[in-house]
């Protein structure tokens, strides 16, 4: 190890959870069992929209082992992270098929499940709102009659009472109307797709126990430990300090575990049995039908250019399908608005982003938080517009790409620090995919090869006071234990934080021990592990903690080495004199204080503490959207090459390219893997994933037999990931967030490639052979 | 998890299996047979099936054998799909069943379970329908041999279970095609699946996915073998003779199923042409 240049940041360190995971030794929450534990199960609605006339629990009570049955009457109040519109257990009304109507607690899981099947609810059916388009119509049946009276938990949520609009977020930048009137050419197109699932390998689980002294102990597969505390405090009137949340390593999350659904149910269940430990674990079908899912989307995009082909006006109408309750869809509605243009400089922007209620399962955050969805609409339109303007789609993008000095839709000013180099990403992706102009290649056997690209951006829309903390505790042997509330969900965050700590402390990564579990009792506060924010927030907190520790080491070291603190440096496991590096002392001799030969000791354990909070973020203005909602924009380009079989409409994804500018890359291996995982997820969603509803609003494919994920072997043959590293001055070692990004452009790039190959404009997902067949039939042989 | 209690039996002989069935049935219980258990477990878990007693057939030698006996290949009902693929006694069967579910599931799924599945696909039956295979069932009336066709649309009698399927050795190595199309992922129920072979110059063909049951139709075969009309016409005509209620669901619309079938038949013809 040498002083000066970097030793671990920028290197492909092995993930610290690699061995445990690959040997199958990780214990997930569902694997854990505790003495005396009781089990809960939800009984769910068999109607998508109905008034509850009665719930008869008498047959359920007859099942052996049943200890409690909780219905909506126990807690008839709506809760929620943004707009409190969702009772944890339905009362009065059910708003989706699969919604909890009762929770049964029993000695064994099968007894609870059996009893759940014996709950008899009598309903008075109401007209169903079965699509987001229907929800938006003036005379649509109302799903929430009282939406005007719901409590708002954060800014920037605007329900429109008397409609199915849970929030309406506006962007008004420049003068759209005037600009539109003078456009040389314009285009307008509409896109849509249904709700879908996160399909994390680990289904959701929560356990709750209420101690006799009033402490509430929660274990959960959650990305939001502190949100659980907040919600329990706000809605159950519990002291924040009395709610203790434990989060073990998660088996995937993709945003779906940011929502707080199971914990309140388990709390009500535990409360009903005198505080006993109750476990609620969702089976796959419940995880798909009852738990929150991925938003559905409908977008109309209008773009206009001037003589030079520069975009001067853009209008965007987004209908974000929230399903029965707004949950994070209300936040996504805002996030989609504030980045509505994609990474293009457009001086005149008009955006109406609507969060729409329907009688479908409710949606929450999904990796990319509205951006994979809006990117699909924007990038399809950009391709179509380039075609209309007879320009190469990549040239058209490069002509309009946003740059430092320009402003975002909310009029945030971009600087070389807060945005990556989108043009560079695009240019590199173009090389890597082997772009040869926009033309498909037809082989003799009817296989058509085509390429599609997408350019994207995203800011990290955290709350304006989002923060993270870190503690570096020195052990007797001079190694360090790192504690933070960053949740490990497969993204490698704990490894990244260890590298950041090791780099600043100039130690080996192997000497940083990271606590995997989060325990809110001793881990410092962290907003949530979402929004690609952890490397930035927790990483900066780790740096601050490391600096704090270094100060302490120097203070004790100065005593031991009989010099001043300024003379000293820390590194390589030692505190040493800068000018004479061979004079120094091992950290282990000062980690718990320095002991003189006579036994006297000075100092004490070195514990570095650091906190980092977002700087200068503001909410958005209600009428114009004006504000600074995010700290930085990571940008990227993706490209996909496909081979489409003209005869049977099936296609194969041959190659996928991702080029991302996320500032400094802390670990190129985990980062590349994160991008591959992202594009896999994006392609899977685009290709086959989608909930299919029948007339009654019931999901037809609520299991992994019928819900079509991309399987192993169906991924692209070639997966290329590269990074452009434009450092962010205020990120840890210049890093911005990258967590979600791999997913963002996937659907758009695939749809662009397929549209080119098939010679029709594909505007819906999933991109099944039947969709292509129908679109082509409508275009070429109308009946 | 299965939300109800049931008794589990694992007999070692056919007689014992039947005896258990009868005695449980007489007590008014709902009894079912099980071999791979993948469907029984998922259906019971999902509330689509209940029972009081389960009789597992995997302990019965007749049901687990896989060997040539004289002029027949004898396939026990409890032989897993992966074992069929790996042993490859019957290449058309291997090719067909390896498109069912995924490898891990095929370690469990059995041919008997697939043939007796409550789902309408049962692709494993297609190779048997076109090789005049014999289903051997055991039940209150003793051992009974019947054409496999009898299983395609009808249920077995109370207490009866499938023990074996027999295929004549002379039918194992005929030229064949096996084709399948799904909605998007390869792992999935068929939009259309077909198995076909040529015997004595005639095409034999059976389908899954287009109708509520897998089927082989003499009429369709007749048309496909009619050399007096030209290829595409023959295909169009055959499709016109399909059962009227072609499946129409979220996996594929009726029209798309017909389109896919049309393409598969064209591809099939191309394969036959190529092999001539
Ligand atoms: C992911 C996935 C994908 C799938 N894709 C396909 C597909 O593409 N095509 C397809 O055809 N199938 C598909 N299947 C369905 C699968 O082939 C069937 O569910 C199959 O029946 C399971 O076999 P098993 O041996 O596990 O049956 P079991 O669960 O043991 O039994 C199934 C049924 O048959 C009865 N039974 C079993 N053995 C006998 C017997 N010897 N005599 C009488 N009755 C008996 C049982 O009582 C039960 O009703 C898929 C399944 C999965 C999980």
PDB file of N, CA and C in Angstrom, chain B residues 145-230:
ATOM      1  N   UNK B 145     -55.930 -51.613 -20.206  1.00  0.00           N
ATOM      2  CA  UNK B 145     -55.114 -50.908 -21.194  1.00  0.00           C
ATOM      3  C   UNK B 145     -56.048 -50.193 -22.151  1.00  0.00           C
ATOM      4  N   UNK B 146     -55.743 -48.957 -22.452  1.00  0.00           N
ATOM      5  CA  UNK B 146     -56.636 -48.194 -23.339  1.00  0.00           C
ATOM      6  C   UNK B 146     -55.799 -47.262 -24.202  1.00  0.00           C
ATOM      7  N   UNK B 147     -56.319 -46.854 -25.351  1.00  0.00           N
ATOM      8  CA  UNK B 147     -55.570 -45.887 -26.150  1.00  0.00           C
ATOM      9  C   UNK B 147     -55.377 -44.598 -25.341  1.00  0.00           C
ATOM     10  N   UNK B 148     -54.225 -43.981 -25.517  1.00  0.00           N
ATOM     11  CA  UNK B 148     -53.954 -42.742 -24.781  1.00  0.00           C
ATOM     12  C   UNK B 148     -54.998 -41.666 -25.088  1.00  0.00           C
ATOM     13  N   UNK B 149     -55.577 -41.729 -26.278  1.00  0.00           N
ATOM     14  CA  UNK B 149     -56.642 -40.778 -26.653  1.00  0.00           C
ATOM     15  C   UNK B 149     -57.707 -40.669 -25.567  1.00  0.00           C
ATOM     16  N   UNK B 150     -57.968 -41.781 -24.929  1.00  0.00           N
ATOM     17  CA  UNK B 150     -59.005 -41.761 -23.897  1.00  0.00           C
ATOM     18  C   UNK B 150     -58.690 -40.802 -22.762  1.00  0.00           C
ATOM     19  N   UNK B 151     -57.398 -40.519 -22.573  1.00  0.00           N
ATOM     20  CA  UNK B 151     -57.027 -39.606 -21.486  1.00  0.00           C
ATOM     21  C   UNK B 151     -57.158 -38.143 -21.905  1.00  0.00           C
ATOM     22  N   UNK B 152     -57.161 -37.913 -23.219  1.00  0.00           N
ATOM     23  CA  UNK B 152     -57.034 -36.534 -23.687  1.00  0.00           C
ATOM     24  C   UNK B 152     -58.160 -35.638 -23.199  1.00  0.00           C
ATOM     25  N   UNK B 153     -59.375 -36.124 -23.246  1.00  0.00           N
ATOM     26  CA  UNK B 153     -60.483 -35.261 -22.855  1.00  0.00           C
ATOM     27  C   UNK B 153     -61.270 -35.771 -21.662  1.00  0.00           C
ATOM     28  N   UNK B 154     -61.106 -37.039 -21.343  1.00  0.00           N
ATOM     29  CA  UNK B 154     -61.958 -37.605 -20.293  1.00  0.00           C
ATOM     30  C   UNK B 154     -61.170 -37.853 -19.009  1.00  0.00           C
ATOM     31  N   UNK B 155     -61.866 -37.970 -17.913  1.00  0.00           N
ATOM     32  CA  UNK B 155     -61.216 -38.249 -16.646  1.00  0.00           C
ATOM     33  C   UNK B 155     -61.259 -39.748 -16.389  1.00  0.00           C
ATOM     34  N   UNK B 156     -60.400 -40.212 -15.514  1.00  0.00           N
ATOM     35  CA  UNK B 156     -60.420 -41.631 -15.149  1.00  0.00           C
ATOM     36  C   UNK B 156     -61.588 -41.882 -14.201  1.00  0.00           C
ATOM     37  N   UNK B 157     -61.957 -43.157 -14.104  1.00  0.00           N
ATOM     38  CA  UNK B 157     -63.056 -43.512 -13.199  1.00  0.00           C
ATOM     39  C   UNK B 157     -62.575 -43.414 -11.750  1.00  0.00           C
ATOM     40  N   UNK B 158     -63.527 -43.352 -10.850  1.00  0.00           N
ATOM     41  CA  UNK B 158     -63.235 -43.245  -9.419  1.00  0.00           C
ATOM     42  C   UNK B 158     -62.225 -44.328  -9.000  1.00  0.00           C
ATOM     43  N   UNK B 159     -61.152 -43.903  -8.366  1.00  0.00           N
ATOM     44  CA  UNK B 159     -60.177 -44.870  -7.842  1.00  0.00           C
ATOM     45  C   UNK B 159     -59.126 -45.289  -8.840  1.00  0.00           C
ATOM     46  N   UNK B 160     -59.366 -45.030 -10.117  1.00  0.00           N
ATOM     47  CA  UNK B 160     -58.382 -45.432 -11.133  1.00  0.00           C
ATOM     48  C   UNK B 160     -57.185 -44.500 -11.145  1.00  0.00           C
ATOM     49  N   UNK B 161     -56.040 -45.059 -11.469  1.00  0.00           N
ATOM     50  CA  UNK B 161     -54.878 -44.197 -11.696  1.00  0.00           C
ATOM     51  C   UNK B 161     -54.033 -44.731 -12.835  1.00  0.00           C
ATOM     52  N   UNK B 162     -53.290 -43.821 -13.402  1.00  0.00           N
ATOM     53  CA  UNK B 162     -52.417 -44.171 -14.520  1.00  0.00           C
ATOM     54  C   UNK B 162     -51.161 -44.813 -13.956  1.00  0.00           C
ATOM     55  N   UNK B 163     -50.789 -45.965 -14.509  1.00  0.00           N
ATOM     56  CA  UNK B 163     -49.550 -46.576 -14.018  1.00  0.00           C
ATOM     57  C   UNK B 163     -48.433 -46.464 -15.039  1.00  0.00           C
ATOM     58  N   UNK B 164     -48.799 -46.651 -16.300  1.00  0.00           N
ATOM     59  CA  UNK B 164     -47.756 -46.669 -17.332  1.00  0.00           C
ATOM     60  C   UNK B 164     -48.298 -46.189 -18.675  1.00  0.00           C
ATOM     61  N   UNK B 165     -47.372 -45.845 -19.528  1.00  0.00           N
ATOM     62  CA  UNK B 165     -47.710 -45.611 -20.924  1.00  0.00           C
ATOM     63  C   UNK B 165     -46.772 -46.487 -21.744  1.00  0.00           C
ATOM     64  N   UNK B 166     -47.325 -47.159 -22.753  1.00  0.00           N
ATOM     65  CA  UNK B 166     -46.499 -48.039 -23.580  1.00  0.00           C
ATOM     66  C   UNK B 166     -46.497 -47.540 -25.021  1.00  0.00           C
ATOM     67  N   UNK B 167     -45.297 -47.500 -25.573  1.00  0.00           N
ATOM     68  CA  UNK B 167     -45.161 -47.064 -26.966  1.00  0.00           C
ATOM     69  C   UNK B 167     -44.437 -48.156 -27.744  1.00  0.00           C
ATOM     70  N   UNK B 168     -44.965 -48.520 -28.888  1.00  0.00           N
ATOM     71  CA  UNK B 168     -44.339 -49.564 -29.696  1.00  0.00           C
ATOM     72  C   UNK B 168     -42.962 -49.111 -30.158  1.00  0.00           C
ATOM     73  N   UNK B 169     -41.993 -50.005 -30.058  1.00  0.00           N
ATOM     74  CA  UNK B 169     -40.611 -49.680 -30.426  1.00  0.00           C
ATOM     75  C   UNK B 169     -40.542 -49.142 -31.858  1.00  0.00           C
ATOM     76  N   UNK B 170     -41.393 -49.673 -32.716  1.00  0.00           N
ATOM     77  CA  UNK B 170     -41.350 -49.251 -34.123  1.00  0.00           C
ATOM     78  C   UNK B 170     -41.751 -47.788 -34.306  1.00  0.00           C
ATOM     79  N   UNK B 171     -42.367 -47.196 -33.302  1.00  0.00           N
ATOM     80  CA  UNK B 171     -42.795 -45.797 -33.425  1.00  0.00           C
ATOM     81  C   UNK B 171     -41.836 -44.811 -32.761  1.00  0.00           C
ATOM     82  N   UNK B 172     -40.772 -45.310 -32.175  1.00  0.00           N
ATOM     83  CA  UNK B 172     -39.924 -44.423 -31.375  1.00  0.00           C
ATOM     84  C   UNK B 172     -38.989 -43.558 -32.208  1.00  0.00           C
ATOM     85  N   UNK B 173     -38.592 -44.085 -33.380  1.00  0.00           N
ATOM     86  CA  UNK B 173     -37.547 -43.370 -34.108  1.00  0.00           C
ATOM     87  C   UNK B 173     -37.980 -42.833 -35.465  1.00  0.00           C
ATOM     88  N   UNK B 174     -39.251 -42.511 -35.572  1.00  0.00           N
ATOM     89  CA  UNK B 174     -39.752 -41.959 -36.839  1.00  0.00           C
ATOM     90  C   UNK B 174     -39.350 -40.489 -36.942  1.00  0.00           C
ATOM     91  N   UNK B 175     -39.269 -40.005 -38.182  1.00  0.00           N
ATOM     92  CA  UNK B 175     -38.942 -38.573 -38.317  1.00  0.00           C
ATOM     93  C   UNK B 175     -40.042 -37.712 -37.664  1.00  0.00           C
ATOM     94  N   UNK B 176     -39.630 -36.698 -36.935  1.00  0.00           N
ATOM     95  CA  UNK B 176     -40.627 -35.919 -36.188  1.00  0.00           C
ATOM     96  C   UNK B 176     -40.297 -34.441 -36.172  1.00  0.00           C
ATOM     97  N   UNK B 177     -41.278 -33.653 -35.800  1.00  0.00           N
ATOM     98  CA  UNK B 177     -41.029 -32.266 -35.390  1.00  0.00           C
ATOM     99  C   UNK B 177     -41.802 -32.012 -34.107  1.00  0.00           C
ATOM    100  N   UNK B 178     -41.253 -31.128 -33.292  1.00  0.00           N
ATOM    101  CA  UNK B 178     -41.925 -30.717 -32.064  1.00  0.00           C
ATOM    102  C   UNK B 178     -41.701 -29.220 -31.976  1.00  0.00           C
ATOM    103  N   UNK B 179     -42.774 -28.467 -31.925  1.00  0.00           N
ATOM    104  CA  UNK B 179     -42.649 -27.008 -31.960  1.00  0.00           C
ATOM    105  C   UNK B 179     -43.566 -26.381 -30.944  1.00  0.00           C
ATOM    106  N   UNK B 180     -43.100 -25.264 -30.403  1.00  0.00           N
ATOM    107  CA  UNK B 180     -43.894 -24.605 -29.383  1.00  0.00           C
ATOM    108  C   UNK B 180     -43.672 -23.105 -29.429  1.00  0.00           C
ATOM    109  N   UNK B 181     -44.720 -22.346 -29.221  1.00  0.00           N
ATOM    110  CA  UNK B 181     -44.597 -20.888 -29.106  1.00  0.00           C
ATOM    111  C   UNK B 181     -45.289 -20.444 -27.826  1.00  0.00           C
ATOM    112  N   UNK B 182     -44.642 -19.487 -27.154  1.00  0.00           N
ATOM    113  CA  UNK B 182     -45.207 -18.954 -25.916  1.00  0.00           C
ATOM    114  C   UNK B 182     -45.426 -17.458 -26.067  1.00  0.00           C
ATOM    115  N   UNK B 183     -45.961 -16.853 -25.028  1.00  0.00           N
ATOM    116  CA  UNK B 183     -46.268 -15.416 -25.090  1.00  0.00           C
ATOM    117  C   UNK B 183     -44.999 -14.576 -25.180  1.00  0.00           C
ATOM    118  N   UNK B 184     -44.050 -14.852 -24.288  1.00  0.00           N
ATOM    119  CA  UNK B 184     -42.781 -14.126 -24.426  1.00  0.00           C
ATOM    120  C   UNK B 184     -41.614 -14.975 -23.953  1.00  0.00           C
ATOM    121  N   UNK B 185     -41.581 -15.333 -22.656  1.00  0.00           N
ATOM    122  CA  UNK B 185     -40.474 -16.168 -22.180  1.00  0.00           C
ATOM    123  C   UNK B 185     -40.660 -17.599 -22.663  1.00  0.00           C
ATOM    124  N   UNK B 186     -39.533 -18.302 -22.844  1.00  0.00           N
ATOM    125  CA  UNK B 186     -39.617 -19.706 -23.252  1.00  0.00           C
ATOM    126  C   UNK B 186     -40.332 -20.538 -22.200  1.00  0.00           C
ATOM    127  N   UNK B 187     -40.139 -20.158 -20.942  1.00  0.00           N
ATOM    128  CA  UNK B 187     -40.815 -20.885 -19.880  1.00  0.00           C
ATOM    129  C   UNK B 187     -42.222 -20.323 -19.772  1.00  0.00           C
ATOM    130  N   UNK B 188     -43.171 -21.122 -20.222  1.00  0.00           N
ATOM    131  CA  UNK B 188     -44.536 -20.607 -20.178  1.00  0.00           C
ATOM    132  C   UNK B 188     -45.469 -21.562 -20.878  1.00  0.00           C
ATOM    133  N   UNK B 189     -46.724 -21.393 -20.602  1.00  0.00           N
ATOM    134  CA  UNK B 189     -47.732 -22.227 -21.234  1.00  0.00           C
ATOM    135  C   UNK B 189     -47.760 -21.930 -22.732  1.00  0.00           C
ATOM    136  N   UNK B 190     -48.097 -22.923 -23.523  1.00  0.00           N
ATOM    137  CA  UNK B 190     -48.044 -22.728 -24.972  1.00  0.00           C
ATOM    138  C   UNK B 190     -49.197 -21.877 -25.517  1.00  0.00           C
ATOM    139  N   UNK B 191     -48.860 -21.044 -26.503  1.00  0.00           N
ATOM    140  CA  UNK B 191     -49.904 -20.451 -27.347  1.00  0.00           C
ATOM    141  C   UNK B 191     -50.342 -21.579 -28.273  1.00  0.00           C
ATOM    142  N   UNK B 192     -49.348 -22.188 -28.868  1.00  0.00           N
ATOM    143  CA  UNK B 192     -49.559 -23.415 -29.634  1.00  0.00           C
ATOM    144  C   UNK B 192     -48.350 -24.305 -29.419  1.00  0.00           C
ATOM    145  N   UNK B 193     -48.612 -25.588 -29.227  1.00  0.00           N
ATOM    146  CA  UNK B 193     -47.536 -26.562 -29.204  1.00  0.00           C
ATOM    147  C   UNK B 193     -47.997 -27.695 -30.099  1.00  0.00           C
ATOM    148  N   UNK B 194     -47.088 -28.209 -30.908  1.00  0.00           N
ATOM    149  CA  UNK B 194     -47.483 -29.338 -31.732  1.00  0.00           C
ATOM    150  C   UNK B 194     -46.379 -30.370 -31.796  1.00  0.00           C
ATOM    151  N   UNK B 195     -46.801 -31.617 -31.936  1.00  0.00           N
ATOM    152  CA  UNK B 195     -45.852 -32.699 -32.168  1.00  0.00           C
ATOM    153  C   UNK B 195     -46.365 -33.432 -33.397  1.00  0.00           C
ATOM    154  N   UNK B 196     -45.436 -33.728 -34.308  1.00  0.00           N
ATOM    155  CA  UNK B 196     -45.857 -34.411 -35.532  1.00  0.00           C
ATOM    156  C   UNK B 196     -44.806 -35.435 -35.927  1.00  0.00           C
ATOM    157  N   UNK B 197     -45.239 -36.460 -36.596  1.00  0.00           N
ATOM    158  CA  UNK B 197     -44.267 -37.410 -37.149  1.00  0.00           C
ATOM    159  C   UNK B 197     -44.796 -37.937 -38.466  1.00  0.00           C
ATOM    160  N   UNK B 198     -43.909 -38.591 -39.186  1.00  0.00           N
ATOM    161  CA  UNK B 198     -44.309 -39.174 -40.463  1.00  0.00           C
ATOM    162  C   UNK B 198     -44.159 -40.672 -40.360  1.00  0.00           C
ATOM    163  N   UNK B 199     -45.263 -41.321 -40.647  1.00  0.00           N
ATOM    164  CA  UNK B 199     -45.211 -42.778 -40.648  1.00  0.00           C
ATOM    165  C   UNK B 199     -45.855 -43.263 -41.937  1.00  0.00           C
ATOM    166  N   UNK B 200     -45.147 -44.122 -42.608  1.00  0.00           N
ATOM    167  CA  UNK B 200     -45.615 -44.673 -43.881  1.00  0.00           C
ATOM    168  C   UNK B 200     -46.122 -43.556 -44.792  1.00  0.00           C
ATOM    169  N   UNK B 201     -45.334 -42.492 -44.857  1.00  0.00           N
ATOM    170  CA  UNK B 201     -45.661 -41.408 -45.775  1.00  0.00           C
ATOM    171  C   UNK B 201     -46.760 -40.478 -45.284  1.00  0.00           C
ATOM    172  N   UNK B 202     -47.356 -40.766 -44.162  1.00  0.00           N
ATOM    173  CA  UNK B 202     -48.431 -39.898 -43.663  1.00  0.00           C
ATOM    174  C   UNK B 202     -47.989 -39.094 -42.450  1.00  0.00           C
ATOM    175  N   UNK B 203     -48.479 -37.864 -42.432  1.00  0.00           N
ATOM    176  CA  UNK B 203     -48.188 -37.007 -41.282  1.00  0.00           C
ATOM    177  C   UNK B 203     -49.209 -37.313 -40.188  1.00  0.00           C
ATOM    178  N   UNK B 204     -48.708 -37.453 -38.977  1.00  0.00           N
ATOM    179  CA  UNK B 204     -49.606 -37.534 -37.820  1.00  0.00           C
ATOM    180  C   UNK B 204     -49.290 -36.336 -36.937  1.00  0.00           C
ATOM    181  N   UNK B 205     -50.300 -35.723 -36.415  1.00  0.00           N
ATOM    182  CA  UNK B 205     -50.040 -34.464 -35.694  1.00  0.00           C
ATOM    183  C   UNK B 205     -51.029 -34.269 -34.542  1.00  0.00           C
ATOM    184  N   UNK B 206     -50.532 -33.722 -33.458  1.00  0.00           N
ATOM    185  CA  UNK B 206     -51.391 -33.416 -32.309  1.00  0.00           C
ATOM    186  C   UNK B 206     -51.021 -32.043 -31.754  1.00  0.00           C
ATOM    187  N   UNK B 207     -51.990 -31.408 -31.127  1.00  0.00           N
ATOM    188  CA  UNK B 207     -51.834 -30.002 -30.710  1.00  0.00           C
ATOM    189  C   UNK B 207     -52.180 -29.787 -29.238  1.00  0.00           C
ATOM    190  N   UNK B 208     -51.528 -28.793 -28.679  1.00  0.00           N
ATOM    191  CA  UNK B 208     -51.894 -28.319 -27.342  1.00  0.00           C
ATOM    192  C   UNK B 208     -51.912 -26.794 -27.393  1.00  0.00           C
ATOM    193  N   UNK B 209     -52.708 -26.199 -26.528  1.00  0.00           N
ATOM    194  CA  UNK B 209     -52.721 -24.729 -26.438  1.00  0.00           C
ATOM    195  C   UNK B 209     -53.864 -24.081 -27.190  1.00  0.00           C
ATOM    196  N   UNK B 210     -54.326 -24.725 -28.267  1.00  0.00           N
ATOM    197  CA  UNK B 210     -55.355 -24.045 -29.046  1.00  0.00           C
ATOM    198  C   UNK B 210     -56.769 -24.371 -28.586  1.00  0.00           C
ATOM    199  N   UNK B 211     -56.862 -25.351 -27.747  1.00  0.00           N
ATOM    200  CA  UNK B 211     -58.184 -25.790 -27.340  1.00  0.00           C
ATOM    201  C   UNK B 211     -58.098 -26.143 -25.860  1.00  0.00           C
ATOM    202  N   UNK B 212     -59.222 -26.313 -25.251  1.00  0.00           N
ATOM    203  CA  UNK B 212     -59.265 -26.620 -23.823  1.00  0.00           C
ATOM    204  C   UNK B 212     -58.518 -27.929 -23.490  1.00  0.00           C
ATOM    205  N   UNK B 213     -58.456 -28.860 -24.440  1.00  0.00           N
ATOM    206  CA  UNK B 213     -57.683 -30.093 -24.244  1.00  0.00           C
ATOM    207  C   UNK B 213     -56.681 -30.257 -25.385  1.00  0.00           C
ATOM    208  N   UNK B 214     -55.608 -31.015 -25.121  1.00  0.00           N
ATOM    209  CA  UNK B 214     -54.758 -31.384 -26.251  1.00  0.00           C
ATOM    210  C   UNK B 214     -55.547 -32.340 -27.153  1.00  0.00           C
ATOM    211  N   UNK B 215     -55.266 -32.343 -28.455  1.00  0.00           N
ATOM    212  CA  UNK B 215     -56.049 -33.213 -29.324  1.00  0.00           C
ATOM    213  C   UNK B 215     -55.294 -33.627 -30.578  1.00  0.00           C
ATOM    214  N   UNK B 216     -55.749 -34.727 -31.143  1.00  0.00           N
ATOM    215  CA  UNK B 216     -55.318 -35.160 -32.472  1.00  0.00           C
ATOM    216  C   UNK B 216     -56.603 -35.304 -33.258  1.00  0.00           C
ATOM    217  N   UNK B 217     -56.646 -34.724 -34.450  1.00  0.00           N
ATOM    218  CA  UNK B 217     -57.899 -34.758 -35.195  1.00  0.00           C
ATOM    219  C   UNK B 217     -57.704 -35.448 -36.537  1.00  0.00           C
ATOM    220  N   UNK B 218     -58.535 -36.448 -36.777  1.00  0.00           N
ATOM    221  CA  UNK B 218     -58.442 -37.211 -38.029  1.00  0.00           C
ATOM    222  C   UNK B 218     -58.718 -36.306 -39.225  1.00  0.00           C
ATOM    223  N   UNK B 219     -59.655 -35.374 -39.034  1.00  0.00           N
ATOM    224  CA  UNK B 219     -60.023 -34.476 -40.134  1.00  0.00           C
ATOM    225  C   UNK B 219     -58.842 -33.585 -40.512  1.00  0.00           C
ATOM    226  N   UNK B 220     -58.247 -32.971 -39.479  1.00  0.00           N
ATOM    227  CA  UNK B 220     -57.115 -32.087 -39.726  1.00  0.00           C
ATOM    228  C   UNK B 220     -55.983 -32.868 -40.386  1.00  0.00           C
ATOM    229  N   UNK B 221     -55.725 -34.047 -39.872  1.00  0.00           N
ATOM    230  CA  UNK B 221     -54.663 -34.880 -40.446  1.00  0.00           C
ATOM    231  C   UNK B 221     -54.954 -35.226 -41.904  1.00  0.00           C
ATOM    232  N   UNK B 222     -56.231 -35.541 -42.157  1.00  0.00           N
ATOM    233  CA  UNK B 222     -56.624 -35.882 -43.520  1.00  0.00           C
ATOM    234  C   UNK B 222     -56.271 -34.754 -44.482  1.00  0.00           C
ATOM    235  N   UNK B 223     -56.597 -33.545 -44.078  1.00  0.00           N
ATOM    236  CA  UNK B 223     -56.327 -32.398 -44.949  1.00  0.00           C
ATOM    237  C   UNK B 223     -54.824 -32.198 -45.117  1.00  0.00           C
ATOM    238  N   UNK B 224     -54.102 -32.296 -44.007  1.00  0.00           N
ATOM    239  CA  UNK B 224     -52.652 -32.049 -44.083  1.00  0.00           C
ATOM    240  C   UNK B 224     -51.949 -33.098 -44.937  1.00  0.00           C
ATOM    241  N   UNK B 225     -52.598 -34.251 -45.101  1.00  0.00           N
ATOM    242  CA  UNK B 225     -52.000 -35.298 -45.931  1.00  0.00           C
ATOM    243  C   UNK B 225     -52.511 -35.295 -47.368  1.00  0.00           C
ATOM    244  N   UNK B 226     -53.379 -34.345 -47.637  1.00  0.00           N
ATOM    245  CA  UNK B 226     -53.966 -34.296 -48.975  1.00  0.00           C
ATOM    246  C   UNK B 226     -52.994 -33.649 -49.951  1.00  0.00           C
ATOM    247  N   UNK B 227     -52.294 -34.482 -50.710  1.00  0.00           N
ATOM    248  CA  UNK B 227     -51.243 -33.955 -51.586  1.00  0.00           C
ATOM    249  C   UNK B 227     -51.807 -33.303 -52.847  1.00  0.00           C
ATOM    250  N   UNK B 228     -53.117 -33.378 -52.981  1.00  0.00           N
ATOM    251  CA  UNK B 228     -53.692 -32.796 -54.194  1.00  0.00           C
ATOM    252  C   UNK B 228     -53.775 -31.278 -54.117  1.00  0.00           C
ATOM    253  N   UNK B 229     -53.684 -30.764 -52.900  1.00  0.00           N
ATOM    254  CA  UNK B 229     -53.700 -29.297 -52.820  1.00  0.00           C
ATOM    255  C   UNK B 229     -52.348 -28.788 -52.354  1.00  0.00           C
ATOM    256  N   UNK B 230     -52.133 -27.541 -52.651  1.00  0.00           N
ATOM    257  CA  UNK B 230     -50.795 -26.985 -52.439  1.00  0.00           C
ATOM    258  C   UNK B 230     -50.656 -26.556 -50.971  1.00  0.00           C
TER     259      UNK B 230
END
